[in-house]
mmCIF file of C-alpha atoms and ligand atoms in Angstrom:
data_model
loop_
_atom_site.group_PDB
_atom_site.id
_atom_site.type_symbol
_atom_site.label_atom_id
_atom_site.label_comp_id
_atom_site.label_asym_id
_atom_site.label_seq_id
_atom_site.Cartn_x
_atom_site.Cartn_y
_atom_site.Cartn_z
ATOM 1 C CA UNK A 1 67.028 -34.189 -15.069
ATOM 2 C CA UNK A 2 66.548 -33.432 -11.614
ATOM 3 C CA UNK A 3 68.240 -35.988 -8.577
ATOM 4 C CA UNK A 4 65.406 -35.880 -5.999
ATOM 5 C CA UNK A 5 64.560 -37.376 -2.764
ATOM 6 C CA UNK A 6 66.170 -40.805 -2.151
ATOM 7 C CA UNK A 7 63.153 -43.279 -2.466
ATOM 8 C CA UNK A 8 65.015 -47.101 -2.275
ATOM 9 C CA UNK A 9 68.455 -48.060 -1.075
ATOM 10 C CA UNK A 10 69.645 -51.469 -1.967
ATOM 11 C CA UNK A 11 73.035 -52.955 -1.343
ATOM 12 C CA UNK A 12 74.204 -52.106 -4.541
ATOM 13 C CA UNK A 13 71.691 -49.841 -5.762
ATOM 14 C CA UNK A 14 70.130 -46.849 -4.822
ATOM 15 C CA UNK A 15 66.853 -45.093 -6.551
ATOM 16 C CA UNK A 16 65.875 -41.607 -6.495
ATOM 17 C CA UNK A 17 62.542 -40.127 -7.804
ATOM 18 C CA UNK A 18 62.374 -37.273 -10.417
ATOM 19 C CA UNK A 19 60.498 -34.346 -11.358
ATOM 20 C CA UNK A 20 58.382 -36.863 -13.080
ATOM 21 C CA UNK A 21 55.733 -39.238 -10.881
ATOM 22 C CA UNK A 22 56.285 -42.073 -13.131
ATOM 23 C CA UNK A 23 60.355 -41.683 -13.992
ATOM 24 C CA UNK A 24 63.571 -42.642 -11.112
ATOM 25 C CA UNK A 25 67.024 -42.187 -11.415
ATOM 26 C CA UNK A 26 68.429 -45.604 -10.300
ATOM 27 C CA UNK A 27 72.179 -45.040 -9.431
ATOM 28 C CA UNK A 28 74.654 -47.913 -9.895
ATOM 29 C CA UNK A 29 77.110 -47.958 -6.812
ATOM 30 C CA UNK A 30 80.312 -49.313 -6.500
ATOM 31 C CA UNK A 31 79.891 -51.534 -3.549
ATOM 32 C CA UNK A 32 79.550 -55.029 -4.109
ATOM 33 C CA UNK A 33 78.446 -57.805 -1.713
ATOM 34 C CA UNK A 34 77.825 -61.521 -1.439
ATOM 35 C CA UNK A 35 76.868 -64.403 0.943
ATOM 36 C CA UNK A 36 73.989 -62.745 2.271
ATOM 37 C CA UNK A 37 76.139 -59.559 2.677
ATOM 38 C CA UNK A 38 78.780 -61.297 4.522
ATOM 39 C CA UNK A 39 81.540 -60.189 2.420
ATOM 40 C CA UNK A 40 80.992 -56.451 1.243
ATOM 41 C CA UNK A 41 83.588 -54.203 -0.699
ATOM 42 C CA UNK A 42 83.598 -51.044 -2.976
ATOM 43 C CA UNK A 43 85.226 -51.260 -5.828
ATOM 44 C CA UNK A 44 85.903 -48.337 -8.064
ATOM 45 C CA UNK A 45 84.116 -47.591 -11.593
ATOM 46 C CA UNK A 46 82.248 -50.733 -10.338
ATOM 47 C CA UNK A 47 78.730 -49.400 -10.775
ATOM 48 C CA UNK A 48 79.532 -47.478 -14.491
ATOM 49 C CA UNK A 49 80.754 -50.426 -15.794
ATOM 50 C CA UNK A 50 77.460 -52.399 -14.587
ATOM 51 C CA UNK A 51 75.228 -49.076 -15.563
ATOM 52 C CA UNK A 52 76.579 -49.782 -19.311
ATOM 53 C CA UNK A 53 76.306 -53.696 -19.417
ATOM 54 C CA UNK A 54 72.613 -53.098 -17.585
ATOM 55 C CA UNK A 55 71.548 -49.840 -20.278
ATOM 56 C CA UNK A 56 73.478 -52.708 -23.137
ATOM 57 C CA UNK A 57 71.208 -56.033 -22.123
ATOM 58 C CA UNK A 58 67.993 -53.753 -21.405
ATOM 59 C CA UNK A 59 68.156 -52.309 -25.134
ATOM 60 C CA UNK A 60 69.125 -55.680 -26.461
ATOM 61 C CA UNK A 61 65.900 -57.273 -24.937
ATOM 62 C CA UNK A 62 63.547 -54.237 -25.867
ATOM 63 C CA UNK A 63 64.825 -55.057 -29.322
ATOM 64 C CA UNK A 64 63.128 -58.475 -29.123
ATOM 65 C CA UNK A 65 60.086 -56.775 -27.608
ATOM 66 C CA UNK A 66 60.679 -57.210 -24.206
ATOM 67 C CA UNK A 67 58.761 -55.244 -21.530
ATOM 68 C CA UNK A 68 61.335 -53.530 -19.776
ATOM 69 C CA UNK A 69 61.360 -50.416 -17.305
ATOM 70 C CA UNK A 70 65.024 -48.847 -18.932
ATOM 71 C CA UNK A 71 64.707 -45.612 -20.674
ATOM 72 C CA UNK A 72 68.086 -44.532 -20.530
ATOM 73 C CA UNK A 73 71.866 -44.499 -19.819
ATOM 74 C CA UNK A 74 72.710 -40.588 -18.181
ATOM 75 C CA UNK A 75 76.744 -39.715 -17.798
ATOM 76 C CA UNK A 76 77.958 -42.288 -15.791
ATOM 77 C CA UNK A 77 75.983 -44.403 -13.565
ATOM 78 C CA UNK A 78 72.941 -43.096 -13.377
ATOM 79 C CA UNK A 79 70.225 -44.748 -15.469
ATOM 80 C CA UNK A 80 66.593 -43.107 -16.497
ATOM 81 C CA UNK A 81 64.043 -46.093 -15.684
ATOM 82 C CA UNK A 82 60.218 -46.058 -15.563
ATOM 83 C CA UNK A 83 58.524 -45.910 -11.667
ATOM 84 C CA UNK A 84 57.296 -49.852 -10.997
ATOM 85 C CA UNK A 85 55.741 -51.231 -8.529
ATOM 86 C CA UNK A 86 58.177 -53.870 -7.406
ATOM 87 C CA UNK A 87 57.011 -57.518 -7.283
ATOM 88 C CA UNK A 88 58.904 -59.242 -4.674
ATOM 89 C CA UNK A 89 60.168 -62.014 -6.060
ATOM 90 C CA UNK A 90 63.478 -63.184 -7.747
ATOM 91 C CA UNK A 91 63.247 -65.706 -10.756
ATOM 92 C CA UNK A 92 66.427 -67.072 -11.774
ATOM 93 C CA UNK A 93 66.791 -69.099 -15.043
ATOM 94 C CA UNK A 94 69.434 -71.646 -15.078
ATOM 95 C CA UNK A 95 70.726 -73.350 -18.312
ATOM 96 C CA UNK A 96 73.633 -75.422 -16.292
ATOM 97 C CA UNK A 97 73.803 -76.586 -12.723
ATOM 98 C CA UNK A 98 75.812 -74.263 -10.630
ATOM 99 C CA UNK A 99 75.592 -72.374 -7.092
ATOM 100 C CA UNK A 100 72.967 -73.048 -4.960
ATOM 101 C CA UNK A 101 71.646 -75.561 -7.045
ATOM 102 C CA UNK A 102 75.044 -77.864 -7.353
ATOM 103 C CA UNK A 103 75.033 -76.727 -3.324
ATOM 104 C CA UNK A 104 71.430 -77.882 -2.491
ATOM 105 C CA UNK A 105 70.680 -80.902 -4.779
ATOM 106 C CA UNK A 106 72.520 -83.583 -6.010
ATOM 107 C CA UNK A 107 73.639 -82.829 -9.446
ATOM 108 C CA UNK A 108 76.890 -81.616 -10.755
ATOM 109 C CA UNK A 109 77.989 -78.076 -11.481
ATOM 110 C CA UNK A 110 78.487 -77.802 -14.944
ATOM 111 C CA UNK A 111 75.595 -80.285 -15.753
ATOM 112 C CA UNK A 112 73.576 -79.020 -18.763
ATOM 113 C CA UNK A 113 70.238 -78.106 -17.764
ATOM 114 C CA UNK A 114 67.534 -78.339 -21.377
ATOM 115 C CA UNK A 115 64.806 -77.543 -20.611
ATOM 116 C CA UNK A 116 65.887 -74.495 -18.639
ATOM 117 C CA UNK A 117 65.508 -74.622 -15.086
ATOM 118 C CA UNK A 118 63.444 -71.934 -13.664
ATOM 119 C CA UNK A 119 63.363 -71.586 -9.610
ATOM 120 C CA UNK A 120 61.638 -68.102 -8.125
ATOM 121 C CA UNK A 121 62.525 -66.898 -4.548
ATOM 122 C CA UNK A 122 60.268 -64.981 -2.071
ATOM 123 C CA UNK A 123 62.278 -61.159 -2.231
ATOM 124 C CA UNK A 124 62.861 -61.268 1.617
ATOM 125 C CA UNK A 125 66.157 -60.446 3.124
ATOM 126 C CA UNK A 126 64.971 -60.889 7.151
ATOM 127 C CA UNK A 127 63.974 -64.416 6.013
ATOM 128 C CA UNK A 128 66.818 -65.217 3.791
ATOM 129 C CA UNK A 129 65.173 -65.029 0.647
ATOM 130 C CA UNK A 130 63.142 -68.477 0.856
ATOM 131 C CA UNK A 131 62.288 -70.386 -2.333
ATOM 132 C CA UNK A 132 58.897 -70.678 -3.435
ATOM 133 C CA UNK A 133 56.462 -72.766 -5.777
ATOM 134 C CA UNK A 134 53.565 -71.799 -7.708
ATOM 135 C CA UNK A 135 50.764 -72.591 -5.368
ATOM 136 C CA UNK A 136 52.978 -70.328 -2.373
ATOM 137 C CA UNK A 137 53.227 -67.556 -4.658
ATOM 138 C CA UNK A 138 49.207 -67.642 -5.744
ATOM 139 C CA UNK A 139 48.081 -68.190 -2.230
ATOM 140 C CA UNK A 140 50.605 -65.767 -0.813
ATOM 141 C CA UNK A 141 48.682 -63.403 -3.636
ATOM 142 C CA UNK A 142 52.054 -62.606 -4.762
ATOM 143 C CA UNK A 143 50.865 -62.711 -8.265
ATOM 144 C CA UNK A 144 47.611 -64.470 -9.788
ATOM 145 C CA UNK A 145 47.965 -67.465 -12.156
ATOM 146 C CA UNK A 146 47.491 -65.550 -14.922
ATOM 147 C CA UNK A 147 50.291 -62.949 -13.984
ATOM 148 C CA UNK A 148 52.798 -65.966 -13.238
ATOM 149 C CA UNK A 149 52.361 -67.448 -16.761
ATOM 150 C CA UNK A 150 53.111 -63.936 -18.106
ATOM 151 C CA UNK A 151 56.568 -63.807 -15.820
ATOM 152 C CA UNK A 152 57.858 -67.031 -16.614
ATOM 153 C CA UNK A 153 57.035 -66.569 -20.408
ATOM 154 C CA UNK A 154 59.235 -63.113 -20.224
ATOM 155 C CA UNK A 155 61.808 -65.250 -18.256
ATOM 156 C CA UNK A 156 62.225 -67.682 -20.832
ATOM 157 C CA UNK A 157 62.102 -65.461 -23.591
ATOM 158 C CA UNK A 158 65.079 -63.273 -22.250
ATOM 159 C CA UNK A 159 66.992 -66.389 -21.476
ATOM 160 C CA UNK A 160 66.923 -67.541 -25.488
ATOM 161 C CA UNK A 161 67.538 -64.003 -26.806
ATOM 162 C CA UNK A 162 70.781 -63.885 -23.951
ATOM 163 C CA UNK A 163 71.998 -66.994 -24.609
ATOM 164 C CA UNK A 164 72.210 -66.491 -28.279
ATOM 165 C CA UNK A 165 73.754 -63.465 -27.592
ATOM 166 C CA UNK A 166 76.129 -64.551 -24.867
ATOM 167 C CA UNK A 167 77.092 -67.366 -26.896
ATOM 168 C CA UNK A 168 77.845 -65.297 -30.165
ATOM 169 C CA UNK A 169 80.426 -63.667 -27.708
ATOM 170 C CA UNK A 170 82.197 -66.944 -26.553
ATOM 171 C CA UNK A 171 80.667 -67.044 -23.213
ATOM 172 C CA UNK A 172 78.102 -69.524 -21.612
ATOM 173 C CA UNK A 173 75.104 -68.123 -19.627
ATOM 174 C CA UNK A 174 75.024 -70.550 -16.914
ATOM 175 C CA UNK A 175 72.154 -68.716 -15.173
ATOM 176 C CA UNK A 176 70.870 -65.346 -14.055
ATOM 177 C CA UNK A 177 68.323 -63.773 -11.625
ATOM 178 C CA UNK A 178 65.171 -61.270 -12.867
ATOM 179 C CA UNK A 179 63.283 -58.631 -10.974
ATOM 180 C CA UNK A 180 59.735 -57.689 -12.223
ATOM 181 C CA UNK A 181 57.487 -55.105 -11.565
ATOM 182 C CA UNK A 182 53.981 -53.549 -12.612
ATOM 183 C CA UNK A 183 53.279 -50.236 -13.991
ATOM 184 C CA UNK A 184 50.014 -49.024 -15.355
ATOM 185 C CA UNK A 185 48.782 -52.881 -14.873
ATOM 186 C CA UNK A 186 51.575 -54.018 -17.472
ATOM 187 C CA UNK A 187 54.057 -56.206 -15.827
ATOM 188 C CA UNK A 188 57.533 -55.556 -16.831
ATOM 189 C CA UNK A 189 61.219 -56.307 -16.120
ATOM 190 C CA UNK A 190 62.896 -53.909 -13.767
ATOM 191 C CA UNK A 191 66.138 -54.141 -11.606
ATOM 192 C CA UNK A 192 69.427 -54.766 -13.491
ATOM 193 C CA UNK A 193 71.099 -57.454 -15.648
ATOM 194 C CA UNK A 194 74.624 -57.444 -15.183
ATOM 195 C CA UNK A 195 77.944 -59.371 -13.845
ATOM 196 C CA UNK A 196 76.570 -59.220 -10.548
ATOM 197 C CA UNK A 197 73.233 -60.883 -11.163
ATOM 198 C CA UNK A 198 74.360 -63.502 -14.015
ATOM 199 C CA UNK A 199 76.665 -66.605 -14.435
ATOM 200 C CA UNK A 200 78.736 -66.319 -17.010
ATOM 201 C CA UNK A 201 81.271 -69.055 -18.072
ATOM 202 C CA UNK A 202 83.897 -68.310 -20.604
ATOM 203 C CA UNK A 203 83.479 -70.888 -23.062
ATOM 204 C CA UNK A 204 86.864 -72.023 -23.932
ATOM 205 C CA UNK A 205 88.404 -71.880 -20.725
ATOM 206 C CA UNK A 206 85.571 -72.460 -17.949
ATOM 207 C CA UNK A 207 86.359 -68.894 -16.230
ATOM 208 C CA UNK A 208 84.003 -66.989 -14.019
ATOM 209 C CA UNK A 209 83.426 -63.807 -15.630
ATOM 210 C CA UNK A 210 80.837 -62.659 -13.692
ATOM 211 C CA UNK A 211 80.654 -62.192 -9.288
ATOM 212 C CA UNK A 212 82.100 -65.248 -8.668
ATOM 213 C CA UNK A 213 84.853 -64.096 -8.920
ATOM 214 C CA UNK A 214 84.733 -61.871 -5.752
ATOM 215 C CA UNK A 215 82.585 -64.231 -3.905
ATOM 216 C CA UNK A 216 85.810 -66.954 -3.879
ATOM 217 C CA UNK A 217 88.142 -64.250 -4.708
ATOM 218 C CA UNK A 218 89.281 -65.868 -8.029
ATOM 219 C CA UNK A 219 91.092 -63.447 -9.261
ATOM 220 C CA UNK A 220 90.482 -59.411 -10.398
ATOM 221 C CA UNK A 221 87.035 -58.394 -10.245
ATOM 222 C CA UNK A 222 87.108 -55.284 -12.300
ATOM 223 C CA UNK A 223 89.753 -56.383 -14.420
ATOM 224 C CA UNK A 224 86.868 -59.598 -15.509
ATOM 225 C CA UNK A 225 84.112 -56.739 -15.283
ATOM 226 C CA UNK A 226 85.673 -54.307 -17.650
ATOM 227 C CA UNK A 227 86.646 -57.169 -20.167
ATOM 228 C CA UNK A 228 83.017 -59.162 -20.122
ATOM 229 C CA UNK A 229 81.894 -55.422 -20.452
ATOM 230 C CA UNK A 230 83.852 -54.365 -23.480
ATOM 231 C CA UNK A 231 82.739 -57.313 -25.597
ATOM 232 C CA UNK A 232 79.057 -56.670 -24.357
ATOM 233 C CA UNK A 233 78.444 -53.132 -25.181
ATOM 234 C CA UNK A 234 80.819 -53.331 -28.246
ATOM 235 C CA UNK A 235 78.874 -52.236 -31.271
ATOM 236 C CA UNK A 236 77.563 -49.670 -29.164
ATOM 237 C CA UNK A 237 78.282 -45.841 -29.836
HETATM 238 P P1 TYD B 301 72.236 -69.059 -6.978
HETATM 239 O O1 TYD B 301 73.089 -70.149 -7.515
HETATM 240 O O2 TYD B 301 70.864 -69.414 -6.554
HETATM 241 O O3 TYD B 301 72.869 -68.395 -5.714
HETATM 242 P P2 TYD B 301 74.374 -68.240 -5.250
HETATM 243 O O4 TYD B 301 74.833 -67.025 -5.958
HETATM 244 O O5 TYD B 301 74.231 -68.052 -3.771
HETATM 245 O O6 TYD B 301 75.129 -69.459 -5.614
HETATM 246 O O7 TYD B 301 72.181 -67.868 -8.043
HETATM 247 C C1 TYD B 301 71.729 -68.077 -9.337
HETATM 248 C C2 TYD B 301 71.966 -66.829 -10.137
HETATM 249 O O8 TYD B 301 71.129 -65.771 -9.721
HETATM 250 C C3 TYD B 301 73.369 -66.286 -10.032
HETATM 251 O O9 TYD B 301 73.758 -65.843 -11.324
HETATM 252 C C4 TYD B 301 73.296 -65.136 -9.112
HETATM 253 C C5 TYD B 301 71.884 -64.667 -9.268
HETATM 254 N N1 TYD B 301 71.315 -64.198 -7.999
HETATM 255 C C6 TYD B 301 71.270 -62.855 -7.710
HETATM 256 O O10 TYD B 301 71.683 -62.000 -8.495
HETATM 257 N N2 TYD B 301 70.749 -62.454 -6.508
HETATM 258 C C7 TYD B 301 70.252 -63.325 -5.603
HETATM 259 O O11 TYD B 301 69.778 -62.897 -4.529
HETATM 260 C C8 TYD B 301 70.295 -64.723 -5.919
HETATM 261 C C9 TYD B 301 69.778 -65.757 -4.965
HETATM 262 C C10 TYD B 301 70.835 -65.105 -7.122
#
Protein backbone atom coordinates (compact mmCIF):
# COMPACT_ATOMS: atom_id res chain seq x y z
CA UNK A 1 0.00 0.00 0.00
CA UNK A 2 1.14 3.16 -1.20
CA UNK A 3 1.73 6.44 1.54
CA UNK A 4 0.49 9.33 -0.64
CA UNK A 5 -0.08 12.94 -0.38
CA UNK A 6 -0.80 14.16 3.19
CA UNK A 7 -4.62 15.02 3.08
CA UNK A 8 -5.52 15.90 7.15
CA UNK A 9 -3.22 16.72 10.02
CA UNK A 10 -4.69 16.57 13.43
CA UNK A 11 -2.92 16.99 16.71
CA UNK A 12 -2.50 13.54 17.14
CA UNK A 13 -3.33 12.20 13.91
CA UNK A 14 -2.37 12.56 10.56
CA UNK A 15 -4.23 11.00 7.25
CA UNK A 16 -2.80 10.30 4.00
CA UNK A 17 -4.74 9.22 0.82
CA UNK A 18 -3.91 6.01 -1.19
CA UNK A 19 -3.78 4.66 -4.52
CA UNK A 20 -7.38 4.04 -3.87
CA UNK A 21 -10.12 7.20 -4.04
CA UNK A 22 -12.11 5.72 -1.35
CA UNK A 23 -9.15 4.12 1.11
CA UNK A 24 -6.51 6.57 3.68
CA UNK A 25 -3.79 5.59 5.64
CA UNK A 26 -4.50 7.31 9.01
CA UNK A 27 -1.15 7.36 10.98
CA UNK A 28 -1.22 7.27 14.80
CA UNK A 29 1.48 9.80 16.16
CA UNK A 30 3.10 9.92 19.25
CA UNK A 31 2.32 13.38 20.36
CA UNK A 32 -0.23 13.83 22.80
CA UNK A 33 -2.02 17.02 23.93
CA UNK A 34 -4.65 18.37 26.28
CA UNK A 35 -6.40 21.55 27.58
CA UNK A 36 -7.11 22.85 24.33
CA UNK A 37 -3.47 22.04 23.32
CA UNK A 38 -2.04 23.81 26.19
CA UNK A 39 0.04 21.06 27.37
CA UNK A 40 1.56 19.04 24.32
CA UNK A 41 4.26 16.17 24.53
CA UNK A 42 5.51 13.17 22.38
CA UNK A 43 5.72 10.25 23.88
CA UNK A 44 7.33 7.24 22.35
CA UNK A 45 5.42 3.99 20.94
CA UNK A 46 2.51 6.32 21.94
CA UNK A 47 0.61 6.14 18.67
CA UNK A 48 1.26 1.97 18.11
CA UNK A 49 -0.03 1.31 21.23
CA UNK A 50 -3.29 3.53 20.43
CA UNK A 51 -3.20 2.09 16.57
CA UNK A 52 -3.76 -1.50 18.33
CA UNK A 53 -6.37 -0.52 21.09
CA UNK A 54 -8.17 1.67 18.04
CA UNK A 55 -7.78 -1.57 15.15
CA UNK A 56 -8.96 -3.85 18.83
CA UNK A 57 -12.35 -1.63 19.73
CA UNK A 58 -13.11 -1.01 15.84
CA UNK A 59 -13.22 -4.96 15.21
CA UNK A 60 -14.96 -5.49 18.49
CA UNK A 61 -17.85 -3.08 17.42
CA UNK A 62 -18.00 -4.37 13.69
CA UNK A 63 -18.60 -7.65 15.46
CA UNK A 64 -21.86 -6.28 16.88
CA UNK A 65 -22.61 -4.78 13.47
CA UNK A 66 -21.42 -1.53 13.87
CA UNK A 67 -20.83 0.81 10.89
CA UNK A 68 -17.37 1.59 11.14
CA UNK A 69 -14.72 3.11 8.61
CA UNK A 70 -11.56 0.54 9.99
CA UNK A 71 -10.34 -1.92 7.53
CA UNK A 72 -7.16 -2.63 8.93
CA UNK A 73 -4.15 -2.60 11.33
CA UNK A 74 -0.66 -2.21 8.81
CA UNK A 75 2.95 -2.76 10.77
CA UNK A 76 2.87 -0.37 13.31
CA UNK A 77 0.80 2.63 13.39
CA UNK A 78 -0.58 2.97 10.39
CA UNK A 79 -4.21 1.88 10.03
CA UNK A 80 -6.18 1.07 6.51
CA UNK A 81 -9.63 3.06 6.99
CA UNK A 82 -12.38 3.81 4.44
CA UNK A 83 -12.37 7.75 2.85
CA UNK A 84 -15.47 9.64 4.93
CA UNK A 85 -16.72 12.60 4.71
CA UNK A 86 -16.20 13.96 8.18
CA UNK A 87 -19.25 15.24 10.13
CA UNK A 88 -18.13 17.85 12.42
CA UNK A 89 -19.30 17.06 15.45
CA UNK A 90 -18.09 15.21 18.66
CA UNK A 91 -20.70 13.06 20.67
CA UNK A 92 -19.50 11.92 23.88
CA UNK A 93 -21.44 9.29 25.94
CA UNK A 94 -21.06 9.49 29.58
CA UNK A 95 -22.12 6.65 32.00
CA UNK A 96 -20.64 8.63 35.28
CA UNK A 97 -20.16 12.30 35.93
CA UNK A 98 -16.65 13.34 35.32
CA UNK A 99 -14.60 16.24 33.44
CA UNK A 100 -16.30 18.88 32.02
CA UNK A 101 -19.42 17.79 33.22
CA UNK A 102 -18.43 17.53 37.21
CA UNK A 103 -16.54 21.06 35.98
CA UNK A 104 -19.64 22.76 34.39
CA UNK A 105 -22.71 21.51 36.37
CA UNK A 106 -23.36 20.74 39.70
CA UNK A 107 -23.11 17.09 40.19
CA UNK A 108 -20.37 14.99 41.54
CA UNK A 109 -17.62 13.18 39.68
CA UNK A 110 -18.13 9.73 40.13
CA UNK A 111 -22.01 10.10 40.15
CA UNK A 112 -23.62 7.25 38.16
CA UNK A 113 -25.21 8.51 35.19
CA UNK A 114 -28.42 5.59 33.92
CA UNK A 115 -29.71 6.57 31.45
CA UNK A 116 -26.47 7.45 29.71
CA UNK A 117 -25.76 10.93 29.22
CA UNK A 118 -25.22 11.91 25.73
CA UNK A 119 -23.85 15.68 25.04
CA UNK A 120 -22.55 16.46 21.16
CA UNK A 121 -20.10 19.39 20.52
CA UNK A 122 -19.85 21.62 17.37
CA UNK A 123 -16.09 20.12 15.85
CA UNK A 124 -14.58 23.70 15.96
CA UNK A 125 -11.20 24.37 17.38
CA UNK A 126 -11.14 28.51 16.55
CA UNK A 127 -14.36 28.53 18.64
CA UNK A 128 -13.43 26.15 21.31
CA UNK A 129 -15.46 23.39 20.38
CA UNK A 130 -18.99 24.84 21.60
CA UNK A 131 -21.73 22.46 22.76
CA UNK A 132 -24.73 22.06 20.85
CA UNK A 133 -28.49 20.79 21.03
CA UNK A 134 -30.61 19.18 18.58
CA UNK A 135 -32.45 22.08 17.11
CA UNK A 136 -28.55 23.96 16.60
CA UNK A 137 -27.36 21.02 14.90
CA UNK A 138 -30.69 20.68 12.42
CA UNK A 139 -30.80 24.35 11.77
CA UNK A 140 -27.04 24.63 11.48
CA UNK A 141 -27.86 21.65 8.71
CA UNK A 142 -25.23 19.80 10.44
CA UNK A 143 -27.22 16.70 10.06
CA UNK A 144 -31.13 16.27 9.37
CA UNK A 145 -33.41 14.75 12.06
CA UNK A 146 -33.42 11.70 10.57
CA UNK A 147 -29.49 11.43 10.39
CA UNK A 148 -29.27 12.52 14.22
CA UNK A 149 -31.55 9.64 15.37
CA UNK A 150 -29.26 7.31 13.36
CA UNK A 151 -25.96 8.86 15.33
CA UNK A 152 -27.21 8.75 18.66
CA UNK A 153 -28.67 5.16 18.12
CA UNK A 154 -24.89 4.05 16.97
CA UNK A 155 -23.72 6.06 20.08
CA UNK A 156 -25.66 4.18 22.41
CA UNK A 157 -25.22 0.99 20.92
CA UNK A 158 -21.30 1.19 21.12
CA UNK A 159 -21.56 2.43 24.64
CA UNK A 160 -23.52 -1.06 25.82
CA UNK A 161 -21.30 -3.35 23.70
CA UNK A 162 -18.00 -1.21 25.48
CA UNK A 163 -19.19 -1.22 28.67
CA UNK A 164 -19.83 -4.87 28.77
CA UNK A 165 -16.65 -5.28 27.46
CA UNK A 166 -14.75 -2.80 29.58
CA UNK A 167 -16.36 -4.15 32.51
CA UNK A 168 -15.53 -7.92 31.76
CA UNK A 169 -11.90 -6.45 32.01
CA UNK A 170 -12.26 -4.79 35.52
CA UNK A 171 -12.44 -1.33 34.28
CA UNK A 172 -15.36 1.27 34.30
CA UNK A 173 -16.11 3.29 31.10
CA UNK A 174 -16.84 6.52 32.61
CA UNK A 175 -17.31 8.17 29.19
CA UNK A 176 -15.86 8.56 25.72
CA UNK A 177 -16.05 10.87 22.65
CA UNK A 178 -17.21 9.56 18.82
CA UNK A 179 -16.42 10.98 15.43
CA UNK A 180 -18.83 10.13 12.50
CA UNK A 181 -18.71 10.45 9.03
CA UNK A 182 -20.65 9.63 5.66
CA UNK A 183 -19.55 7.56 2.85
CA UNK A 184 -21.62 6.49 -0.08
CA UNK A 185 -24.73 8.18 1.95
CA UNK A 186 -24.15 5.54 4.88
CA UNK A 187 -23.17 7.27 7.99
CA UNK A 188 -20.52 5.56 9.89
CA UNK A 189 -18.06 5.82 12.81
CA UNK A 190 -14.66 7.14 11.90
CA UNK A 191 -11.78 8.71 14.01
CA UNK A 192 -10.31 6.54 16.81
CA UNK A 193 -11.36 4.92 20.12
CA UNK A 194 -8.63 4.77 22.39
CA UNK A 195 -6.96 5.99 25.89
CA UNK A 196 -6.90 9.32 24.57
CA UNK A 197 -10.54 9.73 23.67
CA UNK A 198 -12.17 7.52 26.64
CA UNK A 199 -12.49 7.56 30.51
CA UNK A 200 -11.56 4.69 31.90
CA UNK A 201 -11.69 3.98 35.71
CA UNK A 202 -10.06 0.94 37.11
CA UNK A 203 -12.67 -0.64 38.99
CA UNK A 204 -11.14 -1.73 42.15
CA UNK A 205 -8.96 1.02 42.76
CA UNK A 206 -10.57 4.28 41.07
CA UNK A 207 -7.30 4.84 38.76
CA UNK A 208 -7.21 6.83 35.59
CA UNK A 209 -6.18 4.55 32.98
CA UNK A 210 -6.80 6.52 30.24
CA UNK A 211 -5.33 10.61 29.36
CA UNK A 212 -5.95 11.77 32.54
CA UNK A 213 -3.30 10.77 33.51
CA UNK A 214 -1.08 13.21 31.48
CA UNK A 215 -3.55 15.94 31.66
CA UNK A 216 -2.83 16.15 35.81
CA UNK A 217 0.28 14.26 35.40
CA UNK A 218 -0.86 11.34 37.67
CA UNK A 219 1.58 9.23 37.16
CA UNK A 220 3.25 7.18 33.85
CA UNK A 221 1.38 7.63 30.81
CA UNK A 222 2.72 4.85 28.72
CA UNK A 223 3.36 2.68 31.48
CA UNK A 224 -1.05 2.98 32.08
CA UNK A 225 -1.26 2.90 28.11
CA UNK A 226 0.66 -0.25 27.54
CA UNK A 227 -1.12 -2.05 30.55
CA UNK A 228 -4.99 -0.87 29.65
CA UNK A 229 -3.63 -1.99 26.15
CA UNK A 230 -2.45 -5.47 26.92
CA UNK A 231 -5.70 -6.51 28.59
CA UNK A 232 -7.64 -4.89 25.57
CA UNK A 233 -6.18 -6.51 22.60
CA UNK A 234 -5.48 -9.76 24.60
CA UNK A 235 -7.14 -12.60 22.78
CA UNK A 236 -5.91 -11.06 19.80
CA UNK A 237 -3.25 -12.83 17.47
P1 LIG B 1 -15.01 16.03 28.74
O1 LIG B 1 -15.21 15.67 30.17
O2 LIG B 1 -16.11 16.76 28.07
O3 LIG B 1 -13.76 16.95 28.55
P2 LIG B 1 -12.42 17.10 29.38
O4 LIG B 1 -11.56 16.03 28.84
O5 LIG B 1 -11.97 18.48 29.01
O6 LIG B 1 -12.72 16.95 30.82
O7 LIG B 1 -14.64 14.71 27.92
C1 LIG B 1 -15.49 13.62 27.89
C2 LIG B 1 -14.79 12.49 27.19
O8 LIG B 1 -14.64 12.74 25.81
C3 LIG B 1 -13.40 12.21 27.70
O9 LIG B 1 -13.23 10.80 27.74
C4 LIG B 1 -12.48 12.79 26.71
C5 LIG B 1 -13.28 12.75 25.44
N1 LIG B 1 -13.03 13.93 24.60
C6 LIG B 1 -12.16 13.86 23.54
O10 LIG B 1 -11.57 12.82 23.24
N2 LIG B 1 -11.93 14.98 22.79
C7 LIG B 1 -12.56 16.15 23.03
O11 LIG B 1 -12.33 17.14 22.29
C8 LIG B 1 -13.47 16.22 24.13
C9 LIG B 1 -14.20 17.48 24.47
C10 LIG B 1 -13.67 15.08 24.88
Amino acid sequence: MQKGDLLYEGKAKSVYRTENEGVVLMEFRDDITAFDGGKKDSLETKGCVNARVSASLFRLLMEHGIPTHFIELLQDRFMRVRALNMIPLEVIVRNVAAGSMSRNYPIAEGTPLNPPVIVIDYKDDSRHDPMLNDDLIIALKILTPEELTRVRDIALRVNSILMQFFSSLGITLVDFKLEFGKADGEIMLGDEISMDSMRLWDKRTGESLDKDVYRFSKGDVMEVYRRVAEKICAGEG
